[in-house]
């Protein structure tokens, strides 16, 4: 079955997967969605016998239907290799009565690696398939983790350049160090004076700037997006949910067909949307538990049916979730409206104009599978300490938001369904916040002393990604205001 992709705002014609991957965002500002969600065509038992790469192929072949088997397998082989520090690629750790799906074993120790290690290969393959001769320039706004994962993915990839904008004062010290030490002549990193939403809005503006696109085309350059709105990121994220279920089944931890709940620390809504797709492909998922930090727009949305970004932006210890406009939610809105582009467009216009919209009762009924809650800063810190003291397992701040929300969910519902808590970052990426949660005495310690102490406490080796930046020189020193982003891009590309 060939799958084509349409914009959630519905004006253009349907495009092939490779075209959707190349464009990132549709010309009308909408996001590409598959015309149908394809069902899994292997049984759960068969999947339980497969390794990560095989499962990735079984999932992606259903979506990227204009890729040949060789093309897709080659992309998968290049992505999920020894860059990951474990054969399992995405292992499950049992702790405190739940399963933690560790998605941080890739090059930059956060879950963005799961998709961004394959996206460059999908993009280059897509360019070849469509006879694109232009150089592909990836423009990215990051709340901290996407930036480094995209840099690591695209650095040195021939035919591409990558530009990353991050909020200068809105990422962790380790996140910033990881980005500004990035090597590779095809990379540029700039800190902007503003928050993540400002960076994201600025990048979206560059994408919709027709005059700029034409000027660049004249120089043999075209823009693409590595942000989580790209279908080439969404689909690879479905794979680890299928892999998690297959692992539980293989290890006898779940019966065939028995449901699992998933708990996802959410920002831009990409990760949990992938779980929604997995469920709609037939994977036995029960509730989709959406966890927010103090920026709890999504919690309010699931409770009231009203999405309202008019509120204070809070800087938290889980910066990758400090987001008030969850871009990928647009895909869910489109689906719960019955794949109605007109309705979706109306709501997105309201979001742009008034900063808020409300969904209909009928749409709200379609959200039954979701449960939303949030964890405040103190609750997040308490959860890190609780889990560590109970079983010695140390989680990062984002995972702790999910873990704390799962505890609230249990208390509220008593639902004994097995739970997979998505662990989106290594605790080593947020060492200071993690160590402060465990003991206030660490506040005065220096960053890398904390890293070594964490390694002792958790009995986990310091990841290579951290060792690398210990003494690495800062390469990228650029800073700019939001309205200078276009100049920064032009200067880098045209000299
Ligand atoms: C990006 C990120 C998230 C949020 O994921 P979304 O797909 O944007 O919802 C959560 N935790 C970490 C560590 C991240 O890097």
Short mmCIF file of C-alpha atoms and ligand atoms in Angstrom, two decimals:
data_model
loop_
_atom_site.label_atom_id
_atom_site.label_comp_id
_atom_site.label_asym_id
_atom_site.label_seq_id
_atom_site.Cartn_x
_atom_site.Cartn_y
_atom_site.Cartn_z
CA UNK A 1 0.00 0.00 0.00
CA UNK A 2 1.53 3.32 -1.06
CA UNK A 3 1.33 6.00 1.62
CA UNK A 4 1.15 9.63 0.51
CA UNK A 5 1.42 12.68 2.74
CA UNK A 6 -0.95 15.65 3.01
CA UNK A 7 -0.65 18.94 4.80
CA UNK A 8 -2.69 19.37 7.99
CA UNK A 9 -3.79 22.65 6.39
CA UNK A 10 -4.85 20.81 3.29
CA UNK A 11 -4.21 23.12 0.36
CA UNK A 12 -1.57 21.35 -1.74
CA UNK A 13 -1.66 17.93 -3.39
CA UNK A 14 -0.43 14.80 -1.66
CA UNK A 15 3.33 14.13 -1.87
CA UNK A 16 5.54 11.06 -1.55
CA UNK A 17 7.42 10.32 1.66
CA UNK A 18 10.77 11.43 0.19
CA UNK A 19 9.27 14.77 -0.85
CA UNK A 20 7.74 15.30 2.59
CA UNK A 21 11.11 14.54 4.23
CA UNK A 22 12.90 17.03 1.96
CA UNK A 23 10.42 19.83 2.54
CA UNK A 24 9.96 19.34 6.29
CA UNK A 25 7.06 21.77 6.48
CA UNK A 26 4.35 22.13 3.83
CA UNK A 27 4.24 25.40 1.83
CA UNK A 28 0.93 26.33 3.46
CA UNK A 29 2.54 26.18 6.90
CA UNK A 30 0.91 22.84 7.74
CA UNK A 31 2.60 19.61 8.81
CA UNK A 32 2.72 16.52 6.62
CA UNK A 33 0.56 13.61 7.79
CA UNK A 34 0.13 10.18 6.20
CA UNK A 35 -3.19 9.74 4.40
CA UNK A 36 -3.73 6.57 6.41
CA UNK A 37 -1.93 5.13 9.39
CA UNK A 38 -0.74 1.72 8.12
CA UNK A 39 -1.33 -1.36 10.31
CA UNK A 40 1.67 -3.45 11.42
CA UNK A 41 1.99 -6.39 9.02
CA UNK A 42 4.05 -8.62 11.32
CA UNK A 43 2.61 -10.34 14.38
CA UNK A 44 3.77 -9.34 17.87
CA UNK A 45 5.39 -12.78 18.17
CA UNK A 46 7.37 -12.24 14.98
CA UNK A 47 8.45 -8.78 16.14
CA UNK A 48 9.58 -10.23 19.48
CA UNK A 49 12.21 -12.25 17.59
CA UNK A 50 13.71 -9.19 15.89
CA UNK A 51 16.46 -6.78 16.88
CA UNK A 52 16.17 -2.98 16.78
CA UNK A 53 17.27 -2.62 13.16
CA UNK A 54 14.88 -5.27 11.92
CA UNK A 55 11.96 -3.72 13.78
CA UNK A 56 12.93 -0.28 12.50
CA UNK A 57 12.73 -1.66 8.98
CA UNK A 58 9.35 -3.31 9.56
CA UNK A 59 7.90 0.00 10.82
CA UNK A 60 9.54 2.45 8.41
CA UNK A 61 8.83 0.41 5.27
CA UNK A 62 5.11 0.95 5.96
CA UNK A 63 5.51 4.74 5.88
CA UNK A 64 8.42 5.43 3.51
CA UNK A 65 6.84 3.52 0.67
CA UNK A 66 8.79 5.20 -2.13
CA UNK A 67 12.13 4.02 -0.67
CA UNK A 68 13.48 0.72 -1.98
CA UNK A 69 14.26 -1.99 0.54
CA UNK A 70 17.99 -1.47 -0.07
CA UNK A 71 17.76 2.27 0.44
CA UNK A 72 15.85 1.97 3.67
CA UNK A 73 17.98 -0.84 5.10
CA UNK A 74 21.12 1.13 4.25
CA UNK A 75 19.81 4.22 6.09
CA UNK A 76 18.97 2.05 9.11
CA UNK A 77 22.39 0.33 9.14
CA UNK A 78 24.19 3.68 9.05
CA UNK A 79 22.06 5.12 11.85
CA UNK A 80 21.74 2.40 14.47
CA UNK A 81 25.31 1.19 14.74
CA UNK A 82 28.18 1.54 17.21
CA UNK A 83 27.33 5.22 17.76
CA UNK A 84 25.01 3.66 20.34
CA UNK A 85 26.77 2.31 23.40
CA UNK A 86 24.52 -0.75 23.68
CA UNK A 87 23.54 -3.52 21.27
CA UNK A 88 19.91 -3.16 22.34
CA UNK A 89 19.93 0.48 21.06
CA UNK A 90 16.92 1.26 23.27
CA UNK A 91 17.09 -0.94 26.41
CA UNK A 92 14.43 -1.21 29.12
CA UNK A 93 15.42 -0.87 32.78
CA UNK A 94 13.07 -2.12 35.47
CA UNK A 95 12.96 0.15 38.52
CA UNK A 96 10.43 0.97 41.18
CA UNK A 97 7.64 -1.10 39.61
CA UNK A 98 7.86 0.40 36.11
CA UNK A 99 9.97 -0.01 32.98
CA UNK A 100 12.19 2.87 31.93
CA UNK A 101 12.72 2.93 28.18
CA UNK A 102 16.23 4.35 27.91
CA UNK A 103 16.44 6.38 24.72
CA UNK A 104 19.73 8.03 25.61
CA UNK A 105 22.35 5.58 24.44
CA UNK A 106 23.19 7.47 21.23
CA UNK A 107 25.92 9.98 20.39
CA UNK A 108 24.49 12.93 22.32
CA UNK A 109 22.86 11.01 25.20
CA UNK A 110 19.30 12.26 24.65
CA UNK A 111 16.38 10.69 22.83
CA UNK A 112 16.73 13.06 19.85
CA UNK A 113 19.49 10.72 18.66
CA UNK A 114 16.87 8.04 17.96
CA UNK A 115 15.56 10.03 15.00
CA UNK A 116 18.41 12.40 14.20
CA UNK A 117 20.92 9.66 13.60
CA UNK A 118 18.80 8.47 10.67
CA UNK A 119 17.34 11.75 9.36
CA UNK A 120 20.49 12.88 7.45
CA UNK A 121 20.54 9.56 5.59
CA UNK A 122 16.82 9.71 4.83
CA UNK A 123 17.31 13.26 3.59
CA UNK A 124 20.28 12.55 1.32
CA UNK A 125 18.50 9.50 -0.10
CA UNK A 126 15.38 11.62 -0.66
CA UNK A 127 17.44 14.28 -2.45
CA UNK A 128 18.93 11.68 -4.82
CA UNK A 129 15.53 10.13 -5.49
CA UNK A 130 14.10 13.52 -6.46
CA UNK A 131 17.10 14.62 -8.54
CA UNK A 132 17.78 17.50 -6.21
CA UNK A 133 21.15 19.03 -7.09
CA UNK A 134 20.99 21.86 -4.55
CA UNK A 135 22.93 21.77 -1.35
CA UNK A 136 20.57 21.03 1.57
CA UNK A 137 20.83 23.49 4.42
CA UNK A 138 19.15 22.39 7.61
CA UNK A 139 17.80 25.20 9.81
CA UNK A 140 17.00 24.22 13.35
CA UNK A 141 15.71 25.81 16.53
CA UNK A 142 16.52 23.85 19.64
CA UNK A 143 15.47 23.80 23.27
CA UNK A 144 18.80 22.09 23.92
CA UNK A 145 18.87 18.47 22.79
CA UNK A 146 17.78 18.63 19.14
CA UNK A 147 20.61 21.01 18.35
CA UNK A 148 23.46 18.76 19.37
CA UNK A 149 21.80 15.63 18.00
CA UNK A 150 21.21 17.33 14.64
CA UNK A 151 24.78 18.69 14.59
CA UNK A 152 26.16 15.23 15.33
CA UNK A 153 23.94 13.73 12.64
CA UNK A 154 24.74 16.22 9.87
CA UNK A 155 28.37 17.17 10.65
CA UNK A 156 30.53 16.11 7.72
CA UNK A 157 27.59 14.74 5.69
CA UNK A 158 28.40 15.73 2.12
CA UNK A 159 25.86 17.92 0.34
CA UNK A 160 24.51 19.37 3.58
CA UNK A 161 25.12 22.25 5.97
CA UNK A 162 23.41 22.81 9.29
CA UNK A 163 22.58 25.96 11.27
CA UNK A 164 21.35 25.68 14.86
CA UNK A 165 19.74 28.46 16.92
CA UNK A 166 19.37 27.97 20.68
CA UNK A 167 18.12 30.26 23.49
CA UNK A 168 21.36 31.66 24.95
CA UNK A 169 20.15 31.50 28.55
CA UNK A 170 17.66 28.66 28.22
CA UNK A 171 19.74 25.48 28.04
CA UNK A 172 21.83 23.55 30.57
CA UNK A 173 25.60 24.25 30.79
CA UNK A 174 26.37 20.80 29.42
CA UNK A 175 23.86 21.18 26.57
CA UNK A 176 25.48 24.49 25.61
CA UNK A 177 29.01 23.12 25.83
CA UNK A 178 28.02 20.16 23.65
CA UNK A 179 26.77 22.49 20.92
CA UNK A 180 29.40 25.21 20.92
CA UNK A 181 32.24 22.67 20.75
CA UNK A 182 30.79 21.02 17.62
CA UNK A 183 33.40 20.40 14.92
CA UNK A 184 32.73 20.36 11.18
CA UNK A 185 33.04 23.12 8.59
CA UNK A 186 29.43 22.57 7.54
CA UNK A 187 28.06 23.51 10.99
CA UNK A 188 27.04 26.83 12.58
CA UNK A 189 25.67 27.38 16.08
CA UNK A 190 24.24 30.69 17.32
CA UNK A 191 22.75 31.65 20.69
CA UNK A 192 19.73 33.93 20.40
CA UNK A 193 18.54 36.51 22.91
CA UNK A 194 15.12 35.03 23.57
CA UNK A 195 13.47 31.77 24.60
CA UNK A 196 12.90 28.58 22.63
CA UNK A 197 9.53 29.71 21.27
CA UNK A 198 11.23 32.85 19.92
CA UNK A 199 13.90 30.71 18.23
CA UNK A 200 11.30 28.36 16.77
CA UNK A 201 9.13 31.20 15.51
CA UNK A 202 12.22 32.83 13.96
CA UNK A 203 13.14 29.64 12.10
CA UNK A 204 9.57 29.16 10.89
CA UNK A 205 9.70 32.70 9.52
CA UNK A 206 12.87 31.92 7.57
CA UNK A 207 11.17 28.87 6.08
CA UNK A 208 8.16 30.85 4.89
CA UNK A 209 10.29 33.71 3.46
CA UNK A 210 9.74 33.21 -0.29
CA UNK A 211 12.18 35.93 -1.35
CA UNK A 212 14.93 34.35 0.74
CA UNK A 213 14.14 30.91 -0.72
CA UNK A 214 14.48 32.28 -4.25
CA UNK A 215 17.69 34.07 -3.50
CA UNK A 216 19.13 30.86 -2.03
CA UNK A 217 17.89 28.75 -4.93
CA UNK A 218 19.88 31.07 -7.22
CA UNK A 219 22.97 30.06 -5.24
CA UNK A 220 22.18 26.34 -5.43
CA UNK A 221 20.91 26.10 -1.86
CA UNK A 222 17.62 24.92 -0.40
CA UNK A 223 16.45 24.85 3.20
CA UNK A 224 15.14 21.86 5.07
CA UNK A 225 14.13 21.21 8.65
CA UNK A 226 15.46 18.79 11.22
CA UNK A 227 12.88 19.88 13.76
CA UNK A 228 10.48 17.34 15.14
CA UNK A 229 7.81 18.44 12.69
CA UNK A 230 9.68 16.56 9.93
CA UNK A 231 7.98 13.26 9.14
CA UNK A 232 11.50 11.84 8.83
CA UNK A 233 11.80 12.30 12.58
CA UNK A 234 8.33 11.26 13.61
CA UNK A 235 8.33 7.86 11.92
CA UNK A 236 11.69 6.64 13.34
CA UNK A 237 10.28 7.44 16.78
CA UNK A 238 7.44 4.95 16.32
CA UNK A 239 10.01 2.15 16.13
CA UNK A 240 11.11 2.25 19.76
CA UNK A 241 7.58 1.79 21.05
CA UNK A 242 7.23 -1.33 18.93
CA UNK A 243 10.69 -2.43 20.06
CA UNK A 244 9.79 -1.84 23.73
CA UNK A 245 6.69 -4.02 23.44
CA UNK A 246 8.63 -6.68 21.54
CA UNK A 247 11.29 -6.68 24.27
CA UNK A 248 8.73 -7.08 27.07
CA UNK A 249 7.10 -9.93 25.16
CA UNK A 250 10.40 -11.68 24.43
CA UNK A 251 11.42 -11.44 28.08
CA UNK A 252 8.08 -12.80 29.26
CA UNK A 253 7.23 -9.58 31.10
CA UNK A 254 3.98 -9.10 29.20
CA UNK A 255 1.51 -11.53 27.59
CA UNK A 256 0.89 -11.34 23.85
CA UNK A 257 -1.77 -8.69 23.27
CA UNK A 258 -1.71 -7.43 26.87
CA UNK A 259 -1.66 -3.65 26.97
CA UNK A 260 1.11 -1.38 28.16
CA UNK A 261 0.68 2.24 29.16
CA UNK A 262 3.28 4.74 28.05
CA UNK A 263 4.34 7.81 30.02
CA UNK A 264 6.06 10.49 27.97
CA UNK A 265 7.81 13.67 29.16
CA UNK A 266 6.47 16.07 26.59
CA UNK A 267 7.53 19.33 25.00
CA UNK A 268 6.91 19.68 21.29
CA UNK A 269 4.57 16.63 21.35
CA UNK A 270 6.63 14.60 18.86
CA UNK A 271 7.55 11.69 21.09
CA UNK A 272 4.05 11.05 22.43
CA UNK A 273 2.55 11.52 18.97
CA UNK A 274 4.77 8.67 17.77
CA UNK A 275 3.21 6.53 20.53
CA UNK A 276 -0.24 7.55 19.28
CA UNK A 277 0.73 6.39 15.77
CA UNK A 278 2.11 3.13 17.19
CA UNK A 279 -1.19 2.51 18.97
CA UNK A 280 -3.14 3.24 15.81
CA UNK A 281 -0.95 0.75 13.92
CA UNK A 282 -2.23 -1.93 16.26
CA UNK A 283 0.42 -1.99 18.99
CA UNK A 284 -1.35 -2.84 22.28
CA UNK A 285 -0.92 0.48 24.05
CA UNK A 286 -3.42 1.50 26.72
CA UNK A 287 -3.22 5.07 27.98
CA UNK A 288 -0.93 7.69 26.51
CA UNK A 289 0.17 9.60 29.59
CA UNK A 290 1.37 13.08 28.71
CA UNK A 291 3.69 14.59 31.33
CA UNK A 292 4.47 18.31 31.47
CA UNK A 293 6.64 20.46 33.72
CA UNK A 294 5.54 23.87 35.06
CA UNK A 295 4.87 24.94 31.46
CA UNK A 296 1.67 22.92 31.65
CA UNK A 297 -0.19 24.09 28.55
CA UNK A 298 -0.86 20.47 27.56
CA UNK A 299 -2.18 19.45 30.98
CA UNK A 300 -4.65 22.32 30.81
CA UNK A 301 -5.55 21.38 27.25
CA UNK A 302 -6.37 17.76 28.10
CA UNK A 303 -8.39 18.90 31.11
CA UNK A 304 -10.38 21.69 29.48
CA UNK A 305 -10.15 21.30 25.70
CA UNK A 306 -8.69 24.79 25.52
CA UNK A 307 -5.15 25.38 24.33
CA UNK A 308 -3.91 28.69 25.69
CA UNK A 309 -0.34 29.86 25.30
CA UNK A 310 -1.04 33.23 26.94
CA UNK A 311 0.87 32.66 30.13
CA UNK A 312 4.25 33.16 31.67
CA UNK A 313 7.08 31.09 30.20
CA UNK A 314 8.81 29.29 33.07
CA UNK A 315 12.48 28.25 32.96
CA UNK A 316 12.69 24.84 34.64
CA UNK A 317 15.25 22.13 35.32
CA UNK A 318 13.80 20.20 32.35
CA UNK A 319 14.58 22.80 29.66
CA UNK A 320 13.82 20.53 26.70
CA UNK A 321 10.20 20.68 27.81
CA UNK A 322 10.06 24.45 28.33
CA UNK A 323 7.70 25.03 25.44
CA UNK A 324 4.38 26.84 25.13
CA UNK A 325 3.66 26.02 21.49
CA UNK A 326 3.80 22.26 20.97
CA UNK A 327 4.16 22.12 17.18
CA UNK A 328 3.33 18.45 16.74
CA UNK A 329 0.02 18.81 18.54
CA UNK A 330 -1.27 20.16 15.24
CA UNK A 331 -1.14 16.64 13.81
CA UNK A 332 -3.25 15.30 16.66
CA UNK A 333 -5.74 18.16 16.28
CA UNK A 334 -6.06 17.31 12.59
CA UNK A 335 -6.66 13.62 13.36
CA UNK A 336 -9.19 14.14 16.16
CA UNK A 337 -11.10 16.53 13.91
CA UNK A 338 -11.52 13.55 11.54
CA UNK A 339 -8.60 14.52 9.28
CA UNK A 340 -10.33 17.84 8.69
CA UNK A 341 -7.80 20.37 7.34
CA UNK A 342 -10.29 23.22 7.32
CA UNK A 343 -11.14 22.82 11.00
CA UNK A 344 -7.47 22.46 11.89
CA UNK A 345 -6.51 25.57 9.94
CA UNK A 346 -9.20 27.57 11.70
CA UNK A 347 -7.80 26.56 15.11
CA UNK A 348 -4.18 27.19 14.11
CA UNK A 349 -5.15 30.65 12.83
CA UNK A 350 -6.73 31.33 16.22
CA UNK A 351 -3.53 30.16 17.94
CA UNK A 352 -1.50 32.52 15.79
CA UNK A 353 -3.90 35.45 16.26
CA UNK A 354 -5.16 35.17 19.83
CA UNK A 355 -2.73 32.63 21.21
CA UNK A 356 -5.54 30.22 22.06
CA UNK A 357 -8.21 27.92 20.67
CA UNK A 358 -10.86 25.54 21.96
CA UNK A 359 -11.77 22.18 20.45
CA UNK A 360 -15.32 20.85 20.00
CA UNK A 361 -16.91 18.30 22.37
CA UNK A 362 -16.73 15.73 19.58
CA UNK A 363 -12.99 16.27 19.20
CA UNK A 364 -12.57 16.05 22.94
CA UNK A 365 -14.25 12.64 22.92
CA UNK A 366 -11.48 11.47 20.58
CA UNK A 367 -8.86 12.23 23.23
CA UNK A 368 -9.98 9.42 25.54
CA UNK A 369 -6.68 7.54 25.21
CA UNK A 370 -4.75 10.49 26.58
CA UNK A 371 -4.19 11.45 30.18
CA UNK A 372 -2.37 14.66 31.04
CA UNK A 373 -0.74 15.85 34.24
CA UNK A 374 2.31 17.80 35.32
CA UNK A 375 5.07 17.85 37.90
CA UNK A 376 6.27 21.06 39.53
CA UNK A 377 9.98 21.64 40.16
CA UNK A 378 9.97 20.34 43.75
CA UNK A 379 7.97 17.23 42.76
CA UNK A 380 10.47 16.50 40.00
CA UNK A 381 13.44 16.76 42.35
CA UNK A 382 11.67 14.62 44.98
CA UNK A 383 11.05 11.92 42.40
CA UNK A 384 14.75 11.72 41.46
CA UNK A 385 15.64 11.33 45.12
CA UNK A 386 12.84 8.85 45.84
CA UNK A 387 13.79 6.50 43.03
CA UNK A 388 17.51 6.75 43.81
CA UNK A 389 16.98 6.00 47.49
CA UNK A 390 14.57 3.16 46.75
CA UNK A 391 16.68 1.29 44.20
CA UNK A 392 19.83 3.20 43.26
CA UNK A 393 18.52 4.05 39.80
CA UNK A 394 19.25 7.65 38.79
CA UNK A 395 17.03 9.41 36.23
CA UNK A 396 17.38 12.80 34.60
CA UNK A 397 15.03 15.73 35.23
CA UNK A 398 12.85 15.15 32.13
CA UNK A 399 12.37 11.49 32.92
CA UNK A 400 11.64 12.50 36.50
CA UNK A 401 8.75 14.70 35.34
CA UNK A 402 7.27 11.63 33.63
CA UNK A 403 7.99 9.40 36.60
CA UNK A 404 6.34 11.84 39.03
CA UNK A 405 3.30 12.17 36.77
CA UNK A 406 3.04 8.37 36.62
CA UNK A 407 2.90 8.30 40.43
CA UNK A 408 0.03 10.83 40.31
CA UNK A 409 -1.72 8.75 37.67
CA UNK A 410 -1.43 5.60 39.80
CA UNK A 411 -2.83 7.37 42.83
CA UNK A 412 -5.73 8.80 40.86
CA UNK A 413 -6.71 5.72 38.85
CA UNK A 414 -5.21 2.65 40.52
CA UNK A 415 -4.60 1.41 36.97
CA UNK A 416 -2.29 -1.61 37.28
CA UNK A 417 -1.49 -1.83 33.56
CA UNK A 418 2.25 -2.26 33.01
CA UNK A 419 3.87 1.07 32.40
CA UNK A 420 6.74 2.10 30.17
CA UNK A 421 8.17 5.44 31.24
CA UNK A 422 10.09 7.04 28.42
CA UNK A 423 13.55 8.05 29.63
CA UNK A 424 14.56 10.86 27.32
CA UNK A 425 17.98 11.90 28.58
CA UNK A 426 20.95 10.54 30.46
CA UNK A 427 21.23 12.00 33.98
CA UNK A 428 24.77 13.03 32.93
CA UNK A 429 23.28 15.64 30.64
CA UNK A 430 21.62 17.43 33.56
CA UNK A 431 24.12 16.52 36.25
CA UNK A 432 23.75 19.64 38.37
CA UNK A 433 19.98 19.49 38.72
CA UNK A 434 20.07 15.74 39.27
CA UNK A 435 22.75 15.88 41.97
CA UNK A 436 21.07 18.83 43.71
CA UNK A 437 17.89 16.78 43.86
CA UNK A 438 19.74 13.95 45.57
CA UNK A 439 21.58 16.15 48.07
CA UNK A 440 21.71 19.93 48.57
CA UNK A 441 25.41 19.75 49.47
CA UNK A 442 26.34 19.37 45.78
CA UNK A 443 25.29 22.91 45.00
CA UNK A 444 28.80 24.24 45.52
CA UNK A 445 30.54 21.58 43.44
CA UNK A 446 32.12 22.23 40.05
CA UNK A 447 30.41 20.70 36.94
CA UNK A 448 32.83 17.92 36.13
CA UNK A 449 33.37 16.97 39.76
CA UNK A 450 29.63 16.39 39.85
CA UNK A 451 29.89 14.21 36.77
CA UNK A 452 32.42 11.94 38.48
CA UNK A 453 30.37 11.83 41.67
CA UNK A 454 27.23 10.88 39.72
CA UNK A 455 29.19 8.08 38.08
CA UNK A 456 30.08 6.76 41.55
CA UNK A 457 26.57 7.07 42.96
CA UNK A 458 24.74 5.54 40.02
CA UNK A 459 27.47 2.96 39.31
CA UNK A 460 27.36 3.98 35.66
CA UNK A 461 30.42 4.89 33.60
CA UNK A 462 30.69 8.51 32.44
CA UNK A 463 29.28 8.47 28.88
CA UNK A 464 31.69 9.19 26.01
CA UNK A 465 29.63 12.23 25.03
CA UNK A 466 30.53 13.87 28.36
CA UNK A 467 34.20 12.85 28.34
CA UNK A 468 34.47 14.45 24.89
CA UNK A 469 33.49 17.93 26.05
CA UNK A 470 35.49 17.96 29.28
CA UNK A 471 38.39 19.79 27.63
CA UNK A 472 37.01 20.64 24.20
CA UNK A 473 37.59 24.20 22.90
CA UNK A 474 34.63 26.47 22.19
CA UNK A 475 34.29 26.86 18.42
CA UNK A 476 30.96 28.67 18.07
CA UNK A 477 30.68 32.07 19.77
CA UNK A 478 27.97 33.73 17.69
CA UNK A 479 25.05 35.43 19.45
CA UNK A 480 22.22 37.45 17.92
CA UNK A 481 18.79 38.97 18.42
CA UNK A 482 15.79 37.19 16.97
CA UNK A 483 15.44 39.76 14.18
CA UNK A 484 19.05 39.16 13.10
CA UNK A 485 18.61 35.44 12.41
CA UNK A 486 18.22 36.00 8.69
CA UNK A 487 21.49 37.95 8.52
CA UNK A 488 23.30 35.22 10.42
CA UNK A 489 22.06 32.63 7.92
CA UNK A 490 23.03 34.71 4.90
CA UNK A 491 26.46 35.53 6.30
CA UNK A 492 27.23 31.84 6.90
CA UNK A 493 25.94 30.64 3.54
CA UNK A 494 27.06 33.46 1.28
CA UNK A 495 30.09 34.78 3.17
C1 LIG B 1 13.00 16.95 23.20
C2 LIG B 1 12.96 16.38 24.55
C3 LIG B 1 11.74 16.15 25.20
C4 LIG B 1 10.41 16.53 24.58
O1 LIG B 1 10.09 15.70 23.48
P1 LIG B 1 8.97 16.18 22.45
O2 LIG B 1 9.02 15.16 21.36
O3 LIG B 1 9.39 17.53 21.97
O4 LIG B 1 7.69 16.20 23.17
C5 LIG B 1 11.76 15.58 26.46
N1 LIG B 1 12.92 15.27 27.07
C6 LIG B 1 14.12 15.48 26.47
C7 LIG B 1 15.36 15.14 27.21
C8 LIG B 1 14.18 16.03 25.19
O5 LIG B 1 15.37 16.24 24.62
#
